Amino acid sequence: MFKHEKKLLHEVKVDRPNPTYAVLLQEQLGGPNGELKAALQYISQSFRIKDKAIKDLFLDIAAEELSHMEMVATMINLLNGHDVDAARVQSGVIEQHTLGGLSPMLVNSSGAPWSANYVNVTGDLPADLLSNIAAEQRAKVVYEYLYRQIEDRGVQETIDFLLNREEAHNALFREALNKVGVQGSNRDFGVDEDARLYFDLSTPERYFDNPAPTPTTFSNPRRSQYNPDHTH
Amino acid sequence: MFKHEKKLLHEVKVDRPNPTYAVLLQEQLGGPNGELKAALQYISQSFRIKDKAIKDLFLDIAAEELSHMEMVATMINLLNGHDVDAARVQSGVIEQHTLGGLSPMLVNSSGAPWSANYVNVTGDLPADLLSNIAAEQRAKVVYEYLYRQIEDRGVQETIDFLLNREEAHNALFREALNKVGVQGSNRDFGVDEDARLYFDLSTPERYFDNPAPTPTTFSNPRRSQYNPDHTH
Amino acid sequence: MFKHEKKLLHEVKVDRPNPTYAVLLQEQLGGPNGELKAALQYISQSFRIKDKAIKDLFLDIAAEELSHMEMVATMINLLNGHDVDAARVQSGVIEQHTLGGLSPMLVNSSGAPWSANYVNVTGDLPADLLSNIAAEQRAKVVYEYLYRQIEDRGVQETIDFLLNREEAHNALFREALNKVGVQGSNRDFGVDEDARLYFDLSTPERYFDNPAPTPTTFSNPRRSQYNPDHTH
Amino acid sequence: MFKHEKKLLHEVKVDRPNPTYAVLLQEQLGGPNGELKAALQYISQSFRIKDKAIKDLFLDIAAEELSHMEMVATMINLLNGHDVDAARVQSGVIEQHTLGGLSPMLVNSSGAPWSANYVNVTGDLPADLLSNIAAEQRAKVVYEYLYRQIEDRGVQETIDFLLNREEAHNALFREALNKVGVQGSNRDFGVDEDARLYFDLSTPERYFDNPAPTPTTFSNPRRSQYNPDHTH
Amino acid sequence: MFKHEKKLLHEVKVDRPNPTYAVLLQEQLGGPNGELKAALQYISQSFRIKDKAIKDLFLDIAAEELSHMEMVATMINLLNGHDVDAARVQSGVIEQHTLGGLSPMLVNSSGAPWSANYVNVTGDLPADLLSNIAAEQRAKVVYEYLYRQIEDRGVQETIDFLLNREEAHNALFREALNKVGVQGSNRDFGVDEDARLYFDLSTPERYFDNPAPTPTTFSNPRRSQYNPDHTH
Amino acid sequence: MFKHEKKLLHEVKVDRPNPTYAVLLQEQLGGPNGELKAALQYISQSFRIKDKAIKDLFLDIAAEELSHMEMVATMINLLNGHDVDAARVQSGVIEQHTLGGLSPMLVNSSGAPWSANYVNVTGDLPADLLSNIAAEQRAKVVYEYLYRQIEDRGVQETIDFLLNREEAHNALFREALNKVGVQGSNRDFGVDEDARLYFDLSTPERYFDNPAPTPTTFSNPRRSQYNPDHTH
């Protein structure tokens, strides 16, 4: 069962309206690496999971992503200001002024509608966890791009909070992957000869040796295990 | 520049026509974890990459995925048999008998058209590599599901080859991520307090401690570094 | 802020696995009149609403629709049984057996991905309320079609609960529309001559007089005001 | 059978080219509340209707919406001017200058292609009528947004005509819903206890009593029945 | 202005219900080579055409395609029979039994929604005419596939009529292309050296000489100019 | 099997960054008439072709179109410059600055994702060849529109090369159609009376006589057969 509280998960600050930046921010409401995508991916995956710890983790984070979606939408709503007026959008799409009456919309920054094509669900724990780790890393990237293009301090602080939460989720999903161990698609990983070939099909140049695959695990989800020299 | 050779990358075997199974196999031609998606994701990512080793790796694998796509399509073509006749499809969609004249089509096993929404490109190396690792793991999963639902030995052998190649790519992308080190979105990972919180929003139950994130790296892309006890 | 409770909103019963019926039921998980659509439509509309009563109503119902989505997904999960095996699907799409590993997916009963194109948000209260009333009526219709095609008593009882909830929401939205009165798009309704013409463009036959429009209001959202003779 | 007359349904006036505004106006040609959507929704619904009066009404209005589509396209064509030159678009998408050669296109104001996902057809008269009433109200809203953002008198007059026609259709569909009475999804409305519950899932606050639903009917489709005091 | 007549363009015959075949026939209602696509492509192209003869031709054929759409939908409606019952669909999608209440829907035979991506409009007469000629030829192909998979004589006769009409349109568009002569994209065709190269990128084998392009024209749109020996 | 060479098919020149023009050029990377569409259409068609000469032609041109795609992407990459900064886009979409980190993306100039709906495959040689001829003519048109809107000499020269290659492909496909003769959908063309009717449904005006169709063939794919007087 889902419940809603009127209180936001975290304060949202917007110093002044900026309809042009509202268009950029749509990317994290209705885009492929946005908050709705994250929430629905984790909820969808949770539907069939039997492992109680993983199921709980997915739903904890999914509920948080729904709450982030609400924060992003609140920012967009404030940035859109008070009047439909497409002329106030310097670049990017103007559909919020023709269709949505300045409401935050479930579209990306190009106005393309949110699609379940963004959601990856396989019913296989290692694969689903890797999908989530990748999704969180991409979400961080988009927030970094957005952060660089706004000078509004309130917006920057809100984005900064959201960006840091993606890092937290990323680390938790990695820890979970290490925890579930060799099951599902991580079984029988790299046992056949065909998995140890390298086809050098783009010429000239080759830089990597033949692979000798192992199941996917992460070296350092948590700081306590972290050796910075190792990662450079 | 791309070139084509009439010879397939690897022999394709189909013992007998099976239009129903051809529908299942469409998933890896035109689906979200299929060969076309993989090829176009890596090609798209390669367009802006400056690191020569990574760019070469992406294009080596992309060319191989295009060659896999050709193999999957060849299997579908043989499985479809000789006559448009939707009645020979026991379950699943029948559009190959109304629209495509038995040609392999760029649709998934539900007939939904291939969409660039499947492709993840961020221009950030760690994020793009993680997207690729996840994509390869999911592709393995789909081949496992497909393998279980066919008794044709030729098809099984061909699927087995393709499945193993996904493991090889997976390991190479992990090795590459370790190699590129702390750059882009892996920089400043986990330095803020907000990245070390846990919101326990799905109740009851909580199983994970607060995270203390580090940059993403893999413990064991290659067998030589592989300690099986560690991963259980 | 959104929260999740492990307890379902209402008990879900499935007497026995039925992968074919799971495909039909996908319509109310990922289809245009399904639970996800309803939830996201009301959440999206709520983002900009200033009227406190309406905003609360939209969020109460949205959270319930998310909870319905969880119920529908739980039914699908149980109906899908234990093994990927497309041959067990008598008719309809088989992607849950190639891609999703039997997980409930965000697609309709034809496998088309959920799309934000299903969501209507205008930022105008009368229009948004009418969109919701229509959506609830359509959702009831789909549940009626689904009810007729299953003999599993558990599934029937669960569908019956969901169907009745759509009626409740429908009535509440009608009451809300009457309450908000003549504002937004209900202002200046029918004041011009052009609004009182009838173009009889399909020939032969004409059955309606010229209209003389008024703002949209409902005669009887609630039973206490209900005169059954009036509606026949 | 459909026929076309070269004469427009109503005069279209455009005082001067304005490629930027042409982008806004695309919303009503190829958007979710646009003329094509309305036309195809009513035509699709008409295909299975047995009630002669309702079928005629749907086809009268559908033919009018096709004629409105032609008017909107004519406006866009005149607004686009004479030369492909994306630089003349101040904000919004520029695809008419790369792909369409200034032709009106079946896309919305964000350039997203028209999709049958916009069309609601259930084969149930009350549900389909409510879908149409909501669609007409939304179409009016979009025309209001568009009207406010243009100073060209000719365009304003044309939009004003179209806006008033949506009111006329709205009223006619309401009258039709009252006329068809308690059939289809309006049967057995609100008879179960589950339809009389209220789940207060968004906290704090609750503003509405438990519902006691009745079939949907409208109090005042026509002015002759209109009591303005009642609606404030 | 568009008008509708209750009389069908041509009699539609269906000997008996066949819900499975109704799914196949959806391809020509809501598919990429179907009647709706043809109608909307020619209408869209007509919006900007100045040449009166071509504009009239496009609108004559567009109105006919709308009328074909009505005929195809009428067939589907009759084939769908009287009860929602997905079990009566032997193969293919079952959404007409979950969502549409047996109404003909704007989807293809895989249930994918009709999309304006099917429509080609460039604002260039030679390109648009070639798009139409290709569209008509593909439509004929789909009708041939459909014809082979039904034994209902009534349906066969109706399909035969529609198939022949595509040939008529095809010939008329070819005649129109020859008539408009060297304009637009047919100007300066093949004047540069780069247009006379051949890149033999698929090896081994090469079968064609270097091209020496000319503007596109057809040798024989009409039988009076037809020399059957020439085309073998 | 597909292979990649690091060398581009043809030199790409860009005199200076121009993020606004990069948006326009996306049309030929990810749009309906772009290079990816052409490549995938011809590859898809090739999968089932038995005629060796036609299959080789399709794969020669498909490999070239993939190589063109790489050239277009290289131009976009250079035009995008060095910093994510949506404010540098004067008009059009800004998603490359929010999502893609300036990477070329598989979207059109409106940001709509590439879709397999753009691809026409019927398994019928005459129909597929006509689809390709039309596609090449449209691609030329788009390059002409793009050429007119840029003053960068390097970009102009690159576009000019690509435009000329479309003419070459167009001519080769026409020659191939003439070569395959009367087979598939070109058989029995125009033999029935229904194919010789004209429905004059758009009134007033009629300009064309009743058709008397013949199989589609081209009068002059090559210059050696070219009589310029004939085409005016």
XYZ file of N, CA and C in Angstrom, chain A residues 9-10 32-33 52-54 56-57 59-60 63-64 67 115 117-118 120 122-124 126-127 130-131 133-134 137-138 140-141 144-145 160-161 164-165 167-168 170-172 174-176 178-179 181-182 184-192 194-223 226 230-232, chain B residues 9-10 32-33 52-54 56-57 59-60 63-64 67 115 117-118 120 122-124 126-127 130-131 133-134 137-138 140-141 144-145 160-161 164-165 167-168 170-172 174-176 178-179 181-182 184-192 194-224 226 230-232:
555
model
N 9.767 15.386 1.205
C 10.873 14.621 1.791
C 12.000 15.549 2.230
N 12.203 16.626 1.486
C 13.297 17.558 1.723
C 12.866 18.907 1.160
N 14.454 9.629 -19.368
C 14.867 8.226 -19.185
C 15.724 7.979 -17.948
N 16.333 9.016 -17.404
C 17.110 8.848 -16.177
C 16.486 9.609 -15.012
N 13.523 -11.088 0.945
C 12.879 -10.013 1.712
C 13.727 -8.756 1.838
N 15.033 -8.953 2.004
C 15.908 -7.790 2.173
C 15.967 -6.964 0.892
N 16.080 -7.652 -0.232
C 16.172 -6.922 -1.512
C 14.836 -6.247 -1.821
N 12.619 -5.170 0.248
C 12.482 -3.994 1.108
C 13.358 -2.846 0.612
N 14.592 -3.175 0.228
C 15.492 -2.131 -0.276
C 14.885 -1.459 -1.501
N 11.809 -1.191 -2.386
C 10.618 -0.382 -2.079
C 10.964 0.850 -1.263
N 11.964 0.747 -0.392
C 12.443 1.946 0.317
C 12.902 2.998 -0.700
N 10.011 4.393 -3.015
C 9.196 5.420 -2.357
C 9.971 6.737 -2.287
N 11.289 6.638 -2.084
C 12.077 7.866 -2.070
C 12.095 8.522 -3.445
N 9.139 10.412 -4.043
C 9.219 11.661 -3.273
C 10.158 12.659 -3.939
N 7.990 6.961 -21.215
C 7.649 5.667 -21.809
C 8.167 4.534 -20.937
N 9.335 2.062 -21.968
C 10.573 1.577 -22.594
C 11.797 1.943 -21.773
N 11.666 2.935 -20.896
C 12.801 3.337 -20.047
C 13.066 2.325 -18.936
N 13.682 -1.166 -17.017
C 14.282 -2.484 -17.217
C 13.890 -3.428 -16.086
N 13.786 -7.736 -15.496
C 14.032 -9.057 -16.082
C 13.624 -10.191 -15.153
N 13.327 -9.892 -13.898
C 13.037 -10.966 -12.963
C 14.279 -11.720 -12.521
N 15.454 -11.232 -12.893
C 16.726 -11.849 -12.500
C 17.454 -10.856 -11.603
N 20.625 -10.365 -10.237
C 21.854 -9.665 -10.638
C 21.628 -8.681 -11.783
N 20.855 -9.082 -12.769
C 20.614 -8.182 -13.898
C 19.841 -6.943 -13.454
N 22.123 -4.597 -11.482
C 23.036 -3.866 -12.363
C 22.296 -2.773 -13.130
N 21.078 -3.048 -13.554
C 20.282 -2.011 -14.229
C 20.095 -0.802 -13.319
N 21.999 0.106 -10.659
C 23.279 0.790 -10.428
C 23.583 1.719 -11.596
N 23.403 1.211 -12.799
C 23.647 2.038 -13.981
C 22.682 3.225 -14.014
N 23.770 5.900 -11.613
C 24.958 6.634 -12.080
C 24.559 7.643 -13.169
N 23.675 7.221 -14.053
C 23.229 8.151 -15.110
C 22.441 9.316 -14.517
N 22.869 10.658 -11.674
C 23.847 11.602 -11.127
C 24.410 12.486 -12.234
N 24.735 11.876 -13.360
C 25.303 12.633 -14.485
C 24.356 13.747 -14.920
N 24.365 16.574 -12.614
C 25.591 17.375 -12.784
C 25.461 18.345 -13.956
N 24.914 17.853 -15.067
C 24.719 18.749 -16.212
C 23.763 19.884 -15.844
N 21.593 19.537 -5.510
C 22.714 18.921 -4.811
C 22.233 17.796 -3.886
N 21.128 18.039 -3.203
C 20.572 16.981 -2.351
C 20.203 15.755 -3.192
N 23.154 13.724 -4.462
C 23.793 12.905 -3.421
C 22.977 11.665 -3.088
N 21.675 11.793 -3.189
C 20.847 10.618 -2.919
C 21.066 9.531 -3.971
N 23.828 8.841 -5.348
C 25.052 8.138 -4.932
C 24.752 7.123 -3.835
N 23.920 7.533 -2.897
C 23.567 6.614 -1.805
C 22.887 5.357 -2.358
N 23.019 4.149 -5.362
C 24.005 3.416 -6.159
C 24.801 2.475 -5.257
N 25.308 3.018 -4.157
C 26.133 2.207 -3.241
C 25.314 1.080 -2.619
N 24.072 1.371 -2.283
C 23.235 0.334 -1.674
C 22.942 -0.796 -2.662
N 24.848 -1.697 -5.088
C 26.082 -2.475 -5.257
C 26.278 -3.434 -4.088
N 26.014 -2.923 -2.910
C 26.138 -3.781 -1.738
C 25.163 -4.969 -1.848
N 23.970 -4.683 -2.313
C 22.974 -5.746 -2.461
C 23.425 -6.782 -3.485
N 26.493 -7.621 -4.273
C 27.511 -8.466 -3.633
C 26.851 -9.451 -2.677
N 25.803 -8.992 -2.014
C 25.139 -9.826 -1.017
C 24.378 -11.016 -1.630
N 25.066 -12.684 -4.160
C 26.012 -13.718 -4.566
C 25.748 -14.304 -5.939
N 26.302 -15.505 -6.143
C 26.244 -16.128 -7.463
C 24.919 -16.869 -7.629
N 21.102 -16.828 -10.333
C 20.519 -16.356 -11.594
C 21.569 -16.227 -12.684
N 21.585 -15.057 -13.312
C 22.472 -14.856 -14.459
C 23.945 -14.793 -14.068
N 24.232 -14.761 -12.786
C 25.638 -14.782 -12.368
C 26.168 -16.211 -12.258
N 25.278 -17.179 -12.385
C 25.714 -18.578 -12.370
C 26.370 -18.934 -13.694
N 27.305 -19.841 -13.645
C 27.933 -20.364 -14.865
C 28.491 -19.229 -15.714
N 29.039 -18.235 -15.059
C 29.518 -17.057 -15.782
C 30.942 -17.329 -16.265
N 31.117 -17.358 -17.541
C 32.466 -17.476 -18.094
C 33.017 -18.882 -18.127
N 32.157 -19.871 -18.138
C 32.682 -21.244 -18.132
C 32.971 -21.774 -19.538
N 32.350 -21.195 -20.555
C 32.562 -21.711 -21.911
C 33.698 -20.981 -22.623
N 33.664 -19.879 -25.657
C 33.184 -18.749 -26.459
C 33.178 -17.444 -25.657
N 33.147 -17.565 -24.336
C 33.143 -16.361 -23.500
C 34.546 -15.787 -23.323
N 35.521 -16.450 -23.915
C 36.897 -15.975 -23.717
C 37.560 -15.550 -25.029
N 36.739 -15.251 -26.024
C 37.252 -14.776 -27.311
C 37.183 -13.254 -27.381
N 37.977 -12.702 -28.274
C 37.900 -11.267 -28.560
C 37.831 -11.114 -30.071
N 36.755 -10.489 -30.568
C 36.644 -10.233 -32.004
C 37.070 -8.788 -32.268
N 38.199 -8.660 -32.913
C 38.755 -7.318 -33.163
C 38.198 -6.789 -34.480
N 36.940 -6.313 -34.457
C 36.227 -5.997 -35.700
C 36.340 -4.539 -36.122
N 36.849 -3.674 -35.255
C 37.075 -2.279 -35.642
C 38.581 -2.088 -35.787
N 38.996 -1.753 -36.992
C 40.431 -1.691 -37.281
C 40.846 -0.303 -37.698
N 42.099 0.067 -37.555
C 43.144 -0.672 -36.829
C 42.989 -0.493 -35.318
N 43.888 -1.080 -34.580
C 43.992 -0.930 -33.126
C 43.267 -2.033 -32.353
N 43.932 -2.469 -31.300
C 43.315 -3.340 -30.288
C 44.013 -3.098 -28.972
N 43.260 -2.961 -27.909
C 43.832 -2.558 -26.625
C 43.575 -3.562 -25.505
N 42.631 -4.444 -25.656
C 42.259 -5.333 -24.550
C 42.624 -6.787 -24.870
N 43.048 -7.524 -23.860
C 43.283 -8.958 -24.008
C 41.952 -9.701 -24.076
N 42.064 -10.979 -24.421
C 40.853 -11.802 -24.374
C 40.295 -11.804 -22.960
N 38.986 -11.747 -22.822
C 38.395 -11.752 -21.476
C 38.385 -13.166 -20.885
N 38.270 -13.231 -19.560
C 38.092 -14.502 -18.859
C 37.080 -14.214 -17.763
N 35.830 -14.161 -18.150
C 34.791 -13.560 -17.294
C 34.542 -14.294 -15.986
N 34.114 -13.518 -15.029
C 33.679 -13.996 -13.716
C 32.326 -13.356 -13.423
N 31.622 -13.855 -12.429
C 30.372 -13.175 -12.059
C 30.650 -11.727 -11.666
N 29.684 -10.863 -11.890
C 29.848 -9.448 -11.546
C 29.759 -9.235 -10.038
N 30.797 -8.653 -9.466
C 30.736 -8.177 -8.080
C 31.507 -6.879 -8.000
N 31.174 -6.098 -6.988
C 31.801 -4.789 -6.848
C 32.877 -4.831 -5.773
N 33.976 -4.110 -5.999
C 35.089 -4.154 -5.061
C 34.827 -3.309 -3.829
N 34.058 -2.261 -3.975
C 33.998 -1.325 -2.862
C 32.724 -0.501 -2.816
N 31.628 -1.115 -2.486
C 30.439 -0.264 -2.357
C 30.546 0.757 -1.241
N 31.280 0.418 -0.180
C 31.293 1.287 1.010
C 32.675 1.849 1.267
N 32.665 3.006 1.903
C 33.914 3.707 2.146
C 34.855 2.915 3.038
N 37.269 1.166 1.199
C 37.693 1.992 0.063
C 39.185 2.299 0.114
N 43.593 2.457 -5.296
C 43.198 1.341 -6.139
C 42.384 1.793 -7.354
N 41.692 2.891 -7.207
C 40.742 3.266 -8.258
C 41.322 4.239 -9.272
N 42.503 4.713 -9.046
C 43.081 5.642 -10.032
C 43.764 4.888 -11.167
N 29.349 -14.118 -38.783
C 30.386 -14.157 -37.748
C 30.539 -15.576 -37.203
N 29.448 -16.304 -37.145
C 29.438 -17.647 -36.557
C 28.286 -18.413 -37.212
N 14.334 -4.517 -26.133
C 15.166 -3.584 -25.351
C 16.514 -4.152 -24.911
N 16.642 -5.471 -24.889
C 17.933 -6.070 -24.543
C 18.537 -6.821 -25.722
N 41.166 6.542 -26.640
C 41.286 5.670 -27.817
C 40.995 4.211 -27.504
N 41.423 3.741 -26.340
C 41.220 2.328 -26.009
C 39.733 2.028 -25.817
N 39.066 2.913 -25.124
C 37.632 2.691 -24.875
C 36.849 2.805 -26.181
N 37.859 2.189 -29.170
C 38.098 0.978 -29.959
C 37.296 -0.198 -29.401
N 37.295 -0.327 -28.082
C 36.538 -1.424 -27.459
C 35.056 -1.323 -27.832
N 33.671 0.073 -30.359
C 33.400 -0.185 -31.776
C 33.649 -1.643 -32.135
N 34.636 -2.275 -31.498
C 34.811 -3.730 -31.693
C 33.535 -4.477 -31.304
N 30.401 -3.630 -33.580
C 30.420 -4.356 -34.860
C 30.040 -5.813 -34.635
N 30.477 -6.354 -33.499
C 30.090 -7.743 -33.219
C 28.582 -7.841 -32.979
N 26.756 -7.944 -36.014
C 26.913 -9.280 -36.612
C 26.038 -10.302 -35.899
N 12.812 1.129 -30.379
C 12.798 2.556 -30.072
C 14.145 2.987 -29.509
N 14.495 4.884 -27.327
C 14.349 4.976 -25.873
C 15.108 3.859 -25.168
N 15.435 2.801 -25.891
C 16.195 1.704 -25.283
C 17.664 2.067 -25.075
N 20.967 4.080 -23.989
C 21.463 4.999 -22.965
C 22.815 5.576 -23.356
N 25.192 9.042 -22.220
C 25.290 10.237 -21.374
C 26.537 11.066 -21.664
N 27.470 10.504 -22.423
C 28.712 11.223 -22.632
C 29.638 11.180 -21.422
N 29.285 10.384 -20.422
C 30.110 10.225 -19.223
C 30.600 8.773 -19.199
N 32.091 6.558 -16.971
C 31.636 5.572 -15.983
C 30.156 5.215 -16.144
N 29.319 6.205 -16.381
C 27.888 5.932 -16.530
C 27.627 5.088 -17.768
N 28.722 1.486 -17.152
C 27.768 0.765 -16.306
C 26.499 0.413 -17.070
N 26.064 1.326 -17.932
C 24.887 1.022 -18.765
C 25.159 -0.214 -19.625
N 27.398 -2.683 -19.082
C 27.519 -3.885 -18.248
C 26.127 -4.420 -17.917
N 25.241 -3.517 -17.516
C 23.870 -3.930 -17.199
C 23.175 -4.485 -18.438
N 24.325 -7.998 -19.133
C 23.785 -8.970 -18.173
C 22.322 -9.278 -18.516
N 21.567 -8.252 -18.850
C 20.157 -8.487 -19.229
C 20.065 -9.319 -20.502
N 22.075 -11.570 -21.472
C 22.311 -12.972 -21.097
C 21.026 -13.597 -20.535
N 20.347 -12.848 -19.678
C 19.118 -13.354 -19.070
C 18.091 -13.734 -20.142
N 18.922 -16.864 -21.805
C 18.626 -18.016 -20.939
C 17.140 -18.391 -20.997
N 16.269 -17.369 -20.955
C 14.831 -17.655 -21.056
C 14.521 -18.311 -22.402
N 23.502 -20.496 -27.526
C 24.568 -20.690 -26.560
C 25.794 -19.840 -26.910
N 26.121 -19.793 -28.184
C 27.242 -18.949 -28.603
C 26.964 -17.482 -28.252
N 27.191 -16.657 -24.556
C 28.570 -16.578 -24.061
C 29.272 -15.294 -24.465
N 28.916 -14.813 -25.642
C 29.540 -13.558 -26.085
C 29.113 -12.393 -25.194
N 28.629 -12.545 -22.048
C 29.498 -12.628 -20.866
C 30.872 -12.014 -21.158
N 31.376 -12.305 -22.348
C 32.685 -11.744 -22.707
C 32.631 -10.210 -22.714
N 30.520 -8.264 -21.226
C 30.292 -7.814 -19.854
C 31.621 -7.664 -19.120
N 32.451 -8.705 -19.207
C 33.742 -8.686 -18.504
C 34.655 -7.598 -19.050
N 34.634 -7.408 -20.363
C 35.492 -6.375 -20.959
C 35.051 -4.982 -20.524
N 33.573 -4.238 -17.743
C 33.963 -4.069 -16.337
C 35.451 -3.736 -16.213
N 36.239 -4.442 -16.994
C 37.675 -4.170 -16.995
C 37.931 -2.725 -17.434
N 37.196 -2.286 -18.432
C 37.368 -0.912 -18.924
C 36.983 0.098 -17.848
N 37.130 -0.256 -14.609
C 38.225 -0.204 -13.644
C 39.398 0.599 -14.202
N 39.629 0.448 -15.485
C 40.775 1.104 -16.134
C 40.619 2.630 -16.215
N 39.178 4.562 -14.208
C 39.418 5.146 -12.896
C 38.431 6.224 -12.502
N 38.849 7.051 -11.569
C 37.952 8.051 -10.988
C 37.915 9.293 -11.868
N 34.888 11.807 -14.380
C 33.464 12.076 -14.650
C 32.610 11.858 -13.421
N 31.552 11.098 -13.578
C 30.587 10.922 -12.494
C 31.139 10.093 -11.344
N 32.316 9.512 -11.509
C 32.930 8.779 -10.390
C 33.730 9.715 -9.474
N 33.880 10.951 -9.913
C 34.571 11.942 -9.080
C 33.662 12.393 -7.954
N 34.252 12.742 -6.830
C 33.487 13.301 -5.700
C 32.333 12.395 -5.305
N 32.567 11.102 -5.355
C 31.501 10.151 -5.079
C 31.418 9.920 -3.571
N 30.327 10.283 -2.991
C 30.113 9.983 -1.580
C 30.775 10.942 -0.617
N 31.048 12.146 -1.040
C 31.732 13.070 -0.136
C 30.769 13.855 0.754
N 29.512 13.976 0.336
C 28.566 14.769 1.132
C 27.788 13.901 2.133
N 24.632 14.000 2.708
C 23.357 13.526 2.160
C 23.508 12.164 1.481
N 24.709 11.837 1.057
C 24.932 10.548 0.388
C 25.060 9.405 1.388
N 24.995 9.736 2.664
C 25.188 8.680 3.661
C 23.935 8.466 4.522
N 22.790 8.910 4.005
C 21.524 8.719 4.719
C 20.789 7.493 4.176
N 19.888 6.977 5.004
C 19.005 5.903 4.537
C 17.578 6.298 4.906
N 16.695 6.410 3.910
C 15.289 6.717 4.189
C 14.504 5.413 4.185
N 14.048 5.017 5.337
C 13.337 3.736 5.468
C 11.846 3.970 5.220
N 11.465 4.108 3.951
C 10.114 4.561 3.614
C 9.129 3.427 3.370
N 9.605 2.201 3.248
C 8.693 1.058 3.112
C 8.717 0.293 4.430
N 7.571 0.227 5.080
C 7.517 -0.343 6.427
C 6.606 -1.552 6.478
N 6.795 -2.461 7.405
C 7.919 -2.521 8.335
C 9.161 -3.110 7.667
N 10.215 -3.249 8.449
C 11.462 -3.887 8.020
C 12.503 -2.909 7.482
N 13.742 -3.179 7.873
C 14.899 -2.524 7.292
C 16.075 -3.468 7.401
N 16.850 -3.608 6.330
C 17.911 -4.609 6.289
C 19.301 -4.039 6.033
N 19.390 -2.821 5.545
C 20.698 -2.282 5.153
C 21.093 -1.116 6.064
N 22.381 -1.020 6.362
C 22.911 0.135 7.088
C 22.964 1.350 6.169
N 23.216 2.495 6.805
C 23.428 3.692 5.992
C 24.593 3.454 5.035
N 24.478 3.928 3.817
C 25.584 3.750 2.866
C 26.721 4.740 3.131
N 27.899 4.405 2.641
C 29.058 5.318 2.674
C 29.737 5.157 1.326
N 29.164 5.779 0.321
C 29.492 5.435 -1.067
C 30.932 5.734 -1.475
N 31.376 4.941 -2.416
C 32.674 5.112 -3.067
C 32.436 5.054 -4.569
N 33.437 5.441 -5.359
C 33.267 5.301 -6.806
C 33.039 3.836 -7.176
N 32.302 3.594 -8.240
C 32.024 2.219 -8.671
C 33.249 1.585 -9.304
N 33.663 0.456 -8.752
C 34.682 -0.368 -9.423
C 34.312 -1.824 -9.190
N 34.808 -2.668 -10.061
C 34.470 -4.089 -9.990
C 35.621 -4.868 -9.368
N 35.268 -5.875 -8.568
C 36.299 -6.628 -7.870
C 36.985 -7.629 -8.782
N 36.280 -8.132 -9.770
C 36.860 -9.259 -10.485
C 36.329 -9.417 -11.892
N 36.709 -8.532 -12.760
C 36.253 -8.753 -14.126
C 36.816 -10.043 -14.734
N 38.034 -10.439 -14.312
C 38.715 -11.550 -14.996
C 38.929 -12.718 -14.056
N 38.983 -13.885 -14.662
C 39.116 -15.099 -13.887
C 40.419 -15.140 -13.091
N 41.481 -14.606 -13.643
C 42.768 -14.688 -12.951
C 42.690 -14.035 -11.571
N 39.965 -14.161 -9.769
C 38.674 -14.667 -9.292
C 38.828 -15.617 -8.109
N 34.709 -15.885 -2.485
C 34.397 -14.493 -2.170
C 32.992 -14.096 -2.638
N 32.528 -14.758 -3.661
C 31.281 -14.271 -4.267
C 30.030 -14.966 -3.762
N 30.181 -15.973 -2.949
C 28.990 -16.652 -2.435
C 28.400 -15.922 -1.228
